[in-house]
mmCIF file of C-alpha atoms and ligand atoms in Angstrom:
data_model
loop_
_atom_site.group_PDB
_atom_site.id
_atom_site.type_symbol
_atom_site.label_atom_id
_atom_site.label_comp_id
_atom_site.label_asym_id
_atom_site.label_seq_id
_atom_site.Cartn_x
_atom_site.Cartn_y
_atom_site.Cartn_z
ATOM 1 C CA MET P 1 2.966 13.066 -9.823
ATOM 2 C CA THR P 2 5.468 14.985 -7.754
ATOM 3 C CA THR P 3 7.517 17.916 -8.951
ATOM 4 C CA PHE P 4 10.622 16.218 -7.537
ATOM 5 C CA LEU P 5 11.196 13.696 -10.333
ATOM 6 C CA SER P 6 14.817 12.753 -10.883
ATOM 7 C CA GLY P 7 16.446 10.219 -13.180
ATOM 8 C CA LYS P 8 16.007 7.658 -10.384
ATOM 9 C CA ALA P 9 12.243 8.194 -10.043
ATOM 10 C CA LYS P 10 10.104 5.099 -9.514
ATOM 11 C CA SER P 11 7.206 4.605 -11.930
ATOM 12 C CA ALA P 12 3.828 2.934 -11.454
ATOM 13 C CA GLY P 13 0.438 3.396 -13.075
ATOM 14 C CA VAL P 14 -3.001 1.995 -13.851
ATOM 15 C CA MET P 15 -3.942 -0.051 -16.920
ATOM 16 C CA GLY P 16 -7.552 -0.112 -18.095
ATOM 17 C CA TRP P 17 -9.658 0.203 -21.275
ATOM 18 C CA PRO P 18 -10.886 2.917 -21.227
ATOM 19 C CA ILE P 19 -8.865 4.663 -18.531
ATOM 20 C CA GLY P 20 -9.898 8.331 -18.741
ATOM 21 C CA HIS P 21 -12.451 7.989 -15.908
ATOM 22 C CA SER P 22 -9.915 6.602 -13.402
ATOM 23 C CA LYS P 23 -9.406 8.495 -10.140
ATOM 24 C CA SER P 24 -6.298 6.454 -9.283
ATOM 25 C CA PRO P 25 -3.712 8.871 -10.807
ATOM 26 C CA ARG P 26 -5.139 11.694 -8.687
ATOM 27 C CA LEU P 27 -5.181 9.460 -5.617
ATOM 28 C CA HIS P 28 -1.617 8.131 -5.921
ATOM 29 C CA GLY P 29 -0.403 11.559 -7.073
ATOM 30 C CA TYR P 30 -1.650 13.003 -3.766
ATOM 31 C CA TRP P 31 0.384 10.482 -1.755
ATOM 32 C CA LEU P 32 3.512 10.937 -3.901
ATOM 33 C CA GLU P 33 3.400 14.646 -3.174
ATOM 34 C CA ARG P 34 2.388 14.242 0.492
ATOM 35 C CA TYR P 35 5.349 11.910 1.209
ATOM 36 C CA GLU P 36 7.745 13.772 -1.153
ATOM 37 C CA ILE P 37 8.501 10.599 -3.069
ATOM 38 C CA ASP P 38 10.588 10.698 -6.225
ATOM 39 C CA GLY P 39 8.001 8.851 -8.288
ATOM 40 C CA ALA P 40 5.195 8.947 -10.862
ATOM 41 C CA TYR P 41 1.824 7.217 -11.314
ATOM 42 C CA ILE P 42 0.526 7.259 -14.877
ATOM 43 C CA PRO P 43 -2.814 6.361 -16.554
ATOM 44 C CA LEU P 44 -2.154 3.709 -19.225
ATOM 45 C CA ALA P 45 -4.874 2.986 -21.808
ATOM 46 C CA VAL P 46 -4.226 -0.659 -22.717
ATOM 47 C CA ASN P 47 -6.438 -2.575 -25.129
ATOM 48 C CA PRO P 48 -7.209 -6.059 -23.699
ATOM 49 C CA ASP P 49 -5.562 -7.603 -26.808
ATOM 50 C CA LYS P 50 -2.322 -5.913 -25.797
ATOM 51 C CA LEU P 51 -2.433 -6.603 -22.057
ATOM 52 C CA GLU P 52 0.232 -9.294 -22.116
ATOM 53 C CA VAL P 53 2.738 -7.231 -24.108
ATOM 54 C CA ALA P 54 2.010 -4.202 -21.916
ATOM 55 C CA LEU P 55 2.555 -6.155 -18.676
ATOM 56 C CA ARG P 56 5.741 -7.756 -20.013
ATOM 57 C CA SER P 57 7.049 -4.291 -20.904
ATOM 58 C CA LEU P 58 6.869 -3.122 -17.290
ATOM 59 C CA SER P 59 10.210 -4.564 -16.230
ATOM 60 C CA VAL P 60 11.840 -3.444 -19.494
ATOM 61 C CA LEU P 61 10.711 0.122 -18.793
ATOM 62 C CA GLY P 62 11.738 -0.033 -15.119
ATOM 63 C CA PHE P 63 8.190 0.193 -13.672
ATOM 64 C CA CYS P 64 7.715 -1.109 -10.124
ATOM 65 C CA GLY P 65 4.137 -2.146 -10.863
ATOM 66 C CA VAL P 66 0.622 -1.180 -11.916
ATOM 67 C CA ASN P 67 -2.978 -1.340 -10.835
ATOM 68 C CA LEU P 68 -5.436 -3.065 -13.148
ATOM 69 C CA THR P 69 -9.003 -1.974 -13.712
ATOM 70 C CA ILE P 70 -11.872 -3.054 -16.007
ATOM 71 C CA PRO P 71 -11.481 -5.261 -18.053
ATOM 72 C CA HIS P 72 -8.010 -6.537 -17.054
ATOM 73 C CA LYS P 73 -8.310 -7.954 -13.509
ATOM 74 C CA GLU P 74 -9.321 -11.461 -14.558
ATOM 75 C CA LEU P 75 -7.333 -11.539 -17.829
ATOM 76 C CA ALA P 76 -4.089 -10.880 -15.954
ATOM 77 C CA MET P 77 -4.443 -14.123 -13.980
ATOM 78 C CA ASP P 78 -3.178 -16.109 -16.972
ATOM 79 C CA ILE P 79 -0.292 -13.736 -17.716
ATOM 80 C CA VAL P 80 1.513 -13.118 -14.434
ATOM 81 C CA ASP P 81 4.304 -15.408 -13.140
ATOM 82 C CA HIS P 82 3.176 -15.493 -9.492
ATOM 83 C CA LEU P 83 -0.155 -15.030 -7.751
ATOM 84 C CA ASP P 84 -0.668 -14.343 -4.073
ATOM 85 C CA PRO P 85 -3.078 -16.807 -2.422
ATOM 86 C CA LEU P 86 -5.871 -14.243 -2.158
ATOM 87 C CA ALA P 87 -5.738 -13.266 -5.846
ATOM 88 C CA ARG P 88 -5.786 -16.949 -6.728
ATOM 89 C CA ARG P 89 -8.767 -17.558 -4.458
ATOM 90 C CA VAL P 90 -10.735 -14.539 -5.691
ATOM 91 C CA GLY P 91 -9.848 -15.134 -9.343
ATOM 92 C CA ALA P 92 -8.844 -11.526 -9.973
ATOM 93 C CA ALA P 93 -5.661 -9.433 -9.590
ATOM 94 C CA ASN P 94 -5.963 -5.648 -9.279
ATOM 95 C CA THR P 95 -2.318 -4.994 -8.362
ATOM 96 C CA ILE P 96 0.850 -6.084 -10.153
ATOM 97 C CA VAL P 97 4.242 -5.909 -8.485
ATOM 98 C CA VAL P 98 7.390 -6.246 -10.624
ATOM 99 C CA ARG P 99 9.864 -8.330 -8.633
ATOM 100 C CA ASP P 100 13.619 -7.661 -8.639
ATOM 101 C CA ASP P 101 14.156 -10.452 -11.193
ATOM 102 C CA GLY P 102 11.624 -8.820 -13.557
ATOM 103 C CA SER P 103 8.893 -11.411 -12.956
ATOM 104 C CA LEU P 104 5.314 -10.265 -12.334
ATOM 105 C CA GLU P 105 3.333 -10.907 -9.164
ATOM 106 C CA GLY P 106 -0.471 -10.523 -9.122
ATOM 107 C CA ARG P 107 -2.137 -9.450 -5.872
ATOM 108 C CA ASN P 108 -5.674 -8.628 -4.840
ATOM 109 C CA THR P 109 -6.122 -5.554 -2.637
ATOM 110 C CA ASP P 110 -9.844 -5.025 -3.423
ATOM 111 C CA VAL P 111 -10.737 -7.485 -0.651
ATOM 112 C CA TYR P 112 -8.852 -5.359 1.880
ATOM 113 C CA GLY P 113 -10.335 -2.181 0.377
ATOM 114 C CA PHE P 114 -13.912 -3.384 0.769
ATOM 115 C CA SER P 115 -13.403 -4.644 4.356
ATOM 116 C CA GLN P 116 -11.637 -1.521 5.566
ATOM 117 C CA ASN P 117 -14.268 0.723 4.048
ATOM 118 C CA ILE P 118 -17.229 -0.890 5.751
ATOM 119 C CA LEU P 119 -15.389 -1.471 9.031
ATOM 120 C CA THR P 120 -14.652 2.249 9.290
ATOM 121 C CA GLY P 121 -18.411 2.750 8.881
ATOM 122 C CA ASP P 122 -18.948 0.845 12.176
ATOM 123 C CA PHE P 123 -20.082 -2.301 10.439
ATOM 124 C CA MET P 124 -20.247 -5.250 12.905
ATOM 125 C CA PRO P 125 -20.665 -8.514 10.998
ATOM 126 C CA ALA P 126 -19.822 -11.249 13.449
ATOM 127 C CA LYS P 127 -23.154 -11.815 15.222
ATOM 128 C CA GLU P 128 -24.765 -15.205 14.846
ATOM 129 C CA GLY P 129 -27.269 -15.550 12.022
ATOM 130 C CA PHE P 130 -25.942 -12.486 10.189
ATOM 131 C CA SER P 131 -26.962 -12.477 6.526
ATOM 132 C CA ALA P 132 -25.568 -10.496 3.604
ATOM 133 C CA THR P 133 -27.053 -10.023 0.135
ATOM 134 C CA VAL P 134 -24.563 -9.250 -2.637
ATOM 135 C CA LEU P 135 -25.880 -7.967 -5.961
ATOM 136 C CA GLY P 136 -23.499 -8.997 -8.755
ATOM 137 C CA ALA P 137 -21.070 -11.807 -9.518
ATOM 138 C CA GLY P 138 -18.337 -10.026 -11.486
ATOM 139 C CA GLY P 139 -14.744 -9.374 -10.433
ATOM 140 C CA ALA P 140 -15.688 -6.839 -7.771
ATOM 141 C CA ALA P 141 -18.410 -9.085 -6.318
ATOM 142 C CA ARG P 142 -15.806 -11.847 -5.920
ATOM 143 C CA ALA P 143 -13.678 -9.520 -3.797
ATOM 144 C CA VAL P 144 -16.737 -8.492 -1.741
ATOM 145 C CA VAL P 145 -17.707 -12.114 -1.072
ATOM 146 C CA ALA P 146 -14.131 -13.057 -0.111
ATOM 147 C CA ALA P 147 -14.069 -10.110 2.310
ATOM 148 C CA LEU P 148 -17.384 -11.154 3.875
ATOM 149 C CA GLN P 149 -16.029 -14.682 4.293
ATOM 150 C CA GLU P 150 -12.936 -13.319 6.054
ATOM 151 C CA MET P 151 -15.228 -11.372 8.393
ATOM 152 C CA GLY P 152 -17.066 -14.563 9.313
ATOM 153 C CA VAL P 153 -20.406 -13.846 7.622
ATOM 154 C CA GLN P 154 -22.162 -17.209 7.439
ATOM 155 C CA ASP P 155 -25.195 -16.594 5.229
ATOM 156 C CA ILE P 156 -24.235 -15.014 1.894
ATOM 157 C CA ARG P 157 -26.897 -14.546 -0.808
ATOM 158 C CA ILE P 158 -25.710 -13.841 -4.342
ATOM 159 C CA VAL P 159 -28.080 -12.227 -6.842
ATOM 160 C CA ASN P 160 -26.995 -12.045 -10.462
ATOM 161 C CA ARG P 161 -28.520 -11.789 -13.914
ATOM 162 C CA ASN P 162 -26.147 -14.424 -15.302
ATOM 163 C CA GLN P 163 -26.739 -17.484 -13.105
ATOM 164 C CA GLU P 164 -23.754 -19.435 -14.402
ATOM 165 C CA ARG P 165 -21.443 -16.637 -13.321
ATOM 166 C CA ALA P 166 -22.999 -16.622 -9.829
ATOM 167 C CA LYS P 167 -22.606 -20.387 -9.503
ATOM 168 C CA ALA P 168 -18.990 -20.184 -10.664
ATOM 169 C CA LEU P 169 -18.330 -17.567 -7.962
ATOM 170 C CA CYS P 170 -19.744 -19.885 -5.267
ATOM 171 C CA GLU P 171 -17.715 -22.832 -6.552
ATOM 172 C CA THR P 172 -14.419 -20.916 -6.480
ATOM 173 C CA LEU P 173 -15.008 -19.217 -3.162
ATOM 174 C CA THR P 174 -16.084 -22.302 -1.253
ATOM 175 C CA GLY P 175 -15.616 -22.144 2.501
ATOM 176 C CA CYS P 176 -17.570 -22.725 5.674
ATOM 177 C CA ASN P 177 -20.212 -20.227 4.602
ATOM 178 C CA SER P 178 -23.645 -20.988 3.293
ATOM 179 C CA PHE P 179 -24.182 -19.590 -0.194
ATOM 180 C CA SER P 180 -27.493 -19.210 -1.974
ATOM 181 C CA VAL P 181 -27.879 -18.012 -5.535
ATOM 182 C CA PHE P 182 -30.903 -15.980 -6.647
ATOM 183 C CA ALA P 183 -32.155 -14.963 -10.088
ATOM 184 C CA TRP P 184 -32.312 -11.218 -10.721
ATOM 185 C CA ASP P 185 -36.133 -11.378 -10.711
ATOM 186 C CA ASP P 186 -35.979 -12.836 -7.174
ATOM 187 C CA THR P 187 -34.011 -9.931 -5.686
ATOM 188 C CA GLN P 188 -36.814 -9.203 -3.197
ATOM 189 C CA LYS P 189 -36.572 -12.746 -1.784
ATOM 190 C CA ALA P 190 -32.791 -12.436 -1.488
ATOM 191 C CA VAL P 191 -33.094 -9.135 0.361
ATOM 192 C CA ALA P 192 -35.731 -10.338 2.861
ATOM 193 C CA GLY P 193 -34.416 -9.927 6.417
ATOM 194 C CA ALA P 194 -30.828 -9.285 5.235
ATOM 195 C CA ASP P 195 -28.514 -7.420 7.647
ATOM 196 C CA LEU P 196 -26.231 -6.153 4.889
ATOM 197 C CA LEU P 197 -26.926 -5.227 1.257
ATOM 198 C CA VAL P 198 -24.019 -4.632 -1.146
ATOM 199 C CA ASN P 199 -24.389 -3.397 -4.696
ATOM 200 C CA ALA P 200 -21.434 -4.916 -6.566
ATOM 201 C CA THR P 201 -22.974 -4.531 -10.028
ATOM 202 C CA SER P 202 -22.243 -1.599 -12.316
ATOM 203 C CA LEU P 203 -25.889 -0.480 -12.067
ATOM 204 C CA GLY P 204 -26.161 3.056 -10.737
ATOM 205 C CA MET P 205 -22.773 4.076 -12.162
ATOM 206 C CA GLN P 206 -22.691 7.193 -14.385
ATOM 207 C CA GLY P 207 -23.803 6.160 -17.873
ATOM 208 C CA GLN P 208 -25.416 2.906 -16.631
ATOM 209 C CA PRO P 209 -29.072 2.229 -15.822
ATOM 210 C CA PRO P 210 -30.069 2.936 -12.206
ATOM 211 C CA LEU P 211 -30.393 0.171 -9.616
ATOM 212 C CA ASP P 212 -34.032 0.180 -8.631
ATOM 213 C CA ILE P 213 -34.981 -2.173 -5.789
ATOM 214 C CA ASP P 214 -37.424 -2.062 -2.914
ATOM 215 C CA LEU P 215 -35.555 -1.897 0.409
ATOM 216 C CA THR P 216 -38.631 -2.588 2.551
ATOM 217 C CA PRO P 217 -37.853 -6.309 3.114
ATOM 218 C CA LEU P 218 -34.377 -5.565 4.578
ATOM 219 C CA SER P 219 -33.792 -5.910 8.312
ATOM 220 C CA GLN P 220 -34.726 -2.657 10.073
ATOM 221 C CA LYS P 221 -31.134 -2.148 11.214
ATOM 222 C CA ALA P 222 -29.590 -3.149 7.917
ATOM 223 C CA PHE P 223 -26.361 -1.698 6.598
ATOM 224 C CA VAL P 224 -26.273 -0.702 2.903
ATOM 225 C CA THR P 225 -23.160 -0.097 0.818
ATOM 226 C CA ASP P 226 -22.552 0.531 -2.866
ATOM 227 C CA ILE P 227 -19.177 -0.064 -4.456
ATOM 228 C CA VAL P 228 -20.095 2.304 -7.274
ATOM 229 C CA TYR P 229 -18.581 5.700 -6.368
ATOM 230 C CA ALA P 230 -19.419 7.817 -9.424
ATOM 231 C CA PRO P 231 -21.849 9.261 -8.463
ATOM 232 C CA LEU P 232 -20.886 9.149 -4.800
ATOM 233 C CA GLU P 233 -24.496 9.202 -3.605
ATOM 234 C CA THR P 234 -26.144 6.525 -5.741
ATOM 235 C CA SER P 235 -29.919 6.184 -5.840
ATOM 236 C CA LEU P 236 -29.508 3.013 -3.720
ATOM 237 C CA LEU P 237 -27.688 4.912 -0.971
ATOM 238 C CA ALA P 238 -30.169 7.805 -1.129
ATOM 239 C CA ALA P 239 -33.096 5.384 -0.745
ATOM 240 C CA ALA P 240 -31.377 3.589 2.152
ATOM 241 C CA ARG P 241 -30.602 6.880 3.902
ATOM 242 C CA ALA P 242 -34.233 7.956 3.486
ATOM 243 C CA ARG P 243 -35.277 4.772 5.328
ATOM 244 C CA GLY P 244 -32.893 5.560 8.190
ATOM 245 C CA LEU P 245 -30.545 2.682 7.352
ATOM 246 C CA GLN P 246 -26.777 2.827 7.925
ATOM 247 C CA VAL P 247 -24.950 3.693 4.702
ATOM 248 C CA VAL P 248 -21.351 3.642 3.434
ATOM 249 C CA ASP P 249 -20.404 4.897 -0.051
ATOM 250 C CA GLY P 250 -17.938 3.208 -2.402
ATOM 251 C CA LEU P 251 -15.150 5.787 -2.520
ATOM 252 C CA GLY P 252 -13.482 4.451 0.630
ATOM 253 C CA MET P 253 -13.003 1.058 -1.029
ATOM 254 C CA LEU P 254 -11.032 2.737 -3.818
ATOM 255 C CA LEU P 255 -8.900 4.660 -1.310
ATOM 256 C CA TYR P 256 -8.173 1.665 0.928
ATOM 257 C CA GLN P 257 -7.391 -0.779 -1.903
ATOM 258 C CA ALA P 258 -4.761 1.673 -3.150
ATOM 259 C CA ALA P 259 -2.795 1.819 0.120
ATOM 260 C CA PRO P 260 -1.129 -1.657 0.083
ATOM 261 C CA ALA P 261 -0.252 -1.249 -3.605
ATOM 262 C CA PHE P 262 1.386 2.132 -2.964
ATOM 263 C CA ALA P 263 3.335 0.618 -0.043
ATOM 264 C CA ALA P 264 4.556 -2.287 -2.207
ATOM 265 C CA TRP P 265 5.810 -0.007 -5.001
ATOM 266 C CA PHE P 266 7.088 3.063 -3.181
ATOM 267 C CA GLY P 267 8.053 1.634 0.244
ATOM 268 C CA GLN P 268 5.802 3.983 2.215
ATOM 269 C CA THR P 269 2.543 2.936 3.887
ATOM 270 C CA PRO P 270 0.201 5.837 3.110
ATOM 271 C CA GLU P 271 -2.684 7.079 5.237
ATOM 272 C CA VAL P 272 -6.291 7.266 4.094
ATOM 273 C CA THR P 273 -7.478 10.616 5.448
ATOM 274 C CA SER P 274 -10.387 12.996 4.983
ATOM 275 C CA ALA P 275 -7.988 15.334 3.122
ATOM 276 C CA LEU P 276 -7.209 12.557 0.620
ATOM 277 C CA ARG P 277 -10.905 11.881 0.157
ATOM 278 C CA ALA P 278 -11.608 15.584 -0.440
ATOM 279 C CA HIS P 279 -8.723 15.756 -2.922
ATOM 280 C CA VAL P 280 -10.002 12.774 -4.929
ATOM 281 C CA LEU P 281 -13.547 14.157 -4.855
ATOM 282 C CA GLY P 282 -12.248 17.518 -6.059
ATOM 283 C CA ASP P 283 -11.517 16.012 -9.460
ATOM 284 C CA ASN P 284 -14.223 17.556 -11.624
ATOM 285 C CA LYS P 285 -12.233 17.430 -14.808
ATOM 286 C CA PRO P 286 -13.799 15.313 -17.591
HETATM 287 N N1 NAP E 1 -15.156 1.128 -5.114
HETATM 288 C C1 NAP E 1 -14.159 0.439 -5.690
HETATM 289 O O1 NAP E 1 -12.982 0.520 -5.293
HETATM 290 C C2 NAP E 1 -14.471 -0.494 -6.824
HETATM 291 C C3 NAP E 1 -13.604 -1.569 -7.108
HETATM 292 C C4 NAP E 1 -13.917 -2.424 -8.164
HETATM 293 C C5 NAP E 1 -15.061 -2.186 -8.933
HETATM 294 N N2 NAP E 1 -15.876 -1.121 -8.623
HETATM 295 C C6 NAP E 1 -17.110 -0.888 -9.399
HETATM 296 O O2 NAP E 1 -17.919 -2.054 -9.305
HETATM 297 C C7 NAP E 1 -18.695 -2.228 -10.478
HETATM 298 C C8 NAP E 1 -18.557 -3.665 -10.994
HETATM 299 O O3 NAP E 1 -17.203 -3.888 -11.377
HETATM 300 P P1 NAP E 1 -16.702 -5.352 -11.857
HETATM 301 O O4 NAP E 1 -15.243 -5.259 -12.016
HETATM 302 O O5 NAP E 1 -17.273 -6.412 -10.988
HETATM 303 O O6 NAP E 1 -17.413 -5.447 -13.290
HETATM 304 P P2 NAP E 1 -17.847 -6.774 -14.071
HETATM 305 O O7 NAP E 1 -16.913 -7.909 -13.774
HETATM 306 O O8 NAP E 1 -18.056 -6.338 -15.475
HETATM 307 O O9 NAP E 1 -19.289 -7.189 -13.435
HETATM 308 C C9 NAP E 1 -20.427 -6.373 -13.626
HETATM 309 C C10 NAP E 1 -21.577 -6.895 -12.768
HETATM 310 O O10 NAP E 1 -22.718 -6.033 -12.962
HETATM 311 C C11 NAP E 1 -23.839 -6.807 -13.434
HETATM 312 N N3 NAP E 1 -24.651 -6.026 -14.344
HETATM 313 C C12 NAP E 1 -24.212 -5.205 -15.336
HETATM 314 N N4 NAP E 1 -25.286 -4.665 -15.987
HETATM 315 C C13 NAP E 1 -26.404 -5.171 -15.387
HETATM 316 C C14 NAP E 1 -27.799 -4.994 -15.598
HETATM 317 N N5 NAP E 1 -28.267 -4.183 -16.574
HETATM 318 N N6 NAP E 1 -28.676 -5.657 -14.805
HETATM 319 C C15 NAP E 1 -28.220 -6.482 -13.817
HETATM 320 N N7 NAP E 1 -26.896 -6.695 -13.564
HETATM 321 C C16 NAP E 1 -25.999 -6.038 -14.339
HETATM 322 C C17 NAP E 1 -23.203 -8.003 -14.122
HETATM 323 O O11 NAP E 1 -24.157 -9.045 -14.221
HETATM 324 P P3 NAP E 1 -23.968 -10.236 -15.318
HETATM 325 O O12 NAP E 1 -22.917 -11.150 -14.751
HETATM 326 O O13 NAP E 1 -25.324 -10.855 -15.357
HETATM 327 O O14 NAP E 1 -23.550 -9.577 -16.592
HETATM 328 C C18 NAP E 1 -22.051 -8.317 -13.141
HETATM 329 O O15 NAP E 1 -22.532 -8.964 -12.005
HETATM 330 C C19 NAP E 1 -18.201 -1.163 -11.467
HETATM 331 O O16 NAP E 1 -19.100 -0.075 -11.418
HETATM 332 C C20 NAP E 1 -16.843 -0.740 -10.899
HETATM 333 O O17 NAP E 1 -16.515 0.607 -11.222
HETATM 334 C C21 NAP E 1 -15.610 -0.288 -7.580
#
């Protein structure tokens, strides 16, 4: 939040349950200060039972929008008045924009966030026969798969504990790609020869069990990325680095997904820089 707040300040925020772990207030607060914007970005702890009333209150309170995090991204789909085509396709909205008439528009910027993050890591997906293995089939995995489709990845292998959820993902995100679904116990088969491995489960996140898989079957030049960013260096990334594989951590996805939302609310396209990254990482408060 800037120190320049006036009575005309614009307000945005992030709704989640819980919300105390979120790095988004620190991230948007950095940009508000950097661009000297008369605005605020506030953490909002919203119980899922109260999501609809909270979203409907945004226009009443003069908010220009909010981000949504776990567990609201899919729930919001049935509440908002408008959905952009990507949010509709992915089945999840992580950004809400309050239109001038007070109606709510759901957007998905996680797809952009994932793509930008791996592309800045020199990821080159377009070669023929390229294969990607995605662990997970939740809201974040949907955004990852949609991003891989946009990049032209043809062979996408989904591994998930809950098979119905993985099949539902493939049905919604149909396209010209070839999907295969693997049981969690068959992870090794799904990883065999893959050029890209993405962890889009919550395994490896602080407070969750670690993700423990053998990386030997991956292609020797494989690229490994984890969308978990707390801790920044997950055991998956450490193991991949030890094998000499190319690695990109998950913090960049958070930074890049925030940029189009900030631009929509505050009218300024912000830059993702190493100073921003250092600022967000400097948050050691509980
Ligand atoms: N870097 C970023 O900007 C960014 C953005 C979004 C999310 N994330 C992170 O991504 C992670 C997933 O988020 P989400 O929104 O997709 O959550 P979600 O919808 O709750 O999905 C969680 C996924 O993890 C799997 N999973 C959970 N526990 C497991 C276990 N013990 N064994 C195997 N699989 C397990 C679930 O499998 P089942 O379907 O079988 O339950 C599901 O595929 C979270 O850590 C979140 O913080 C990061």
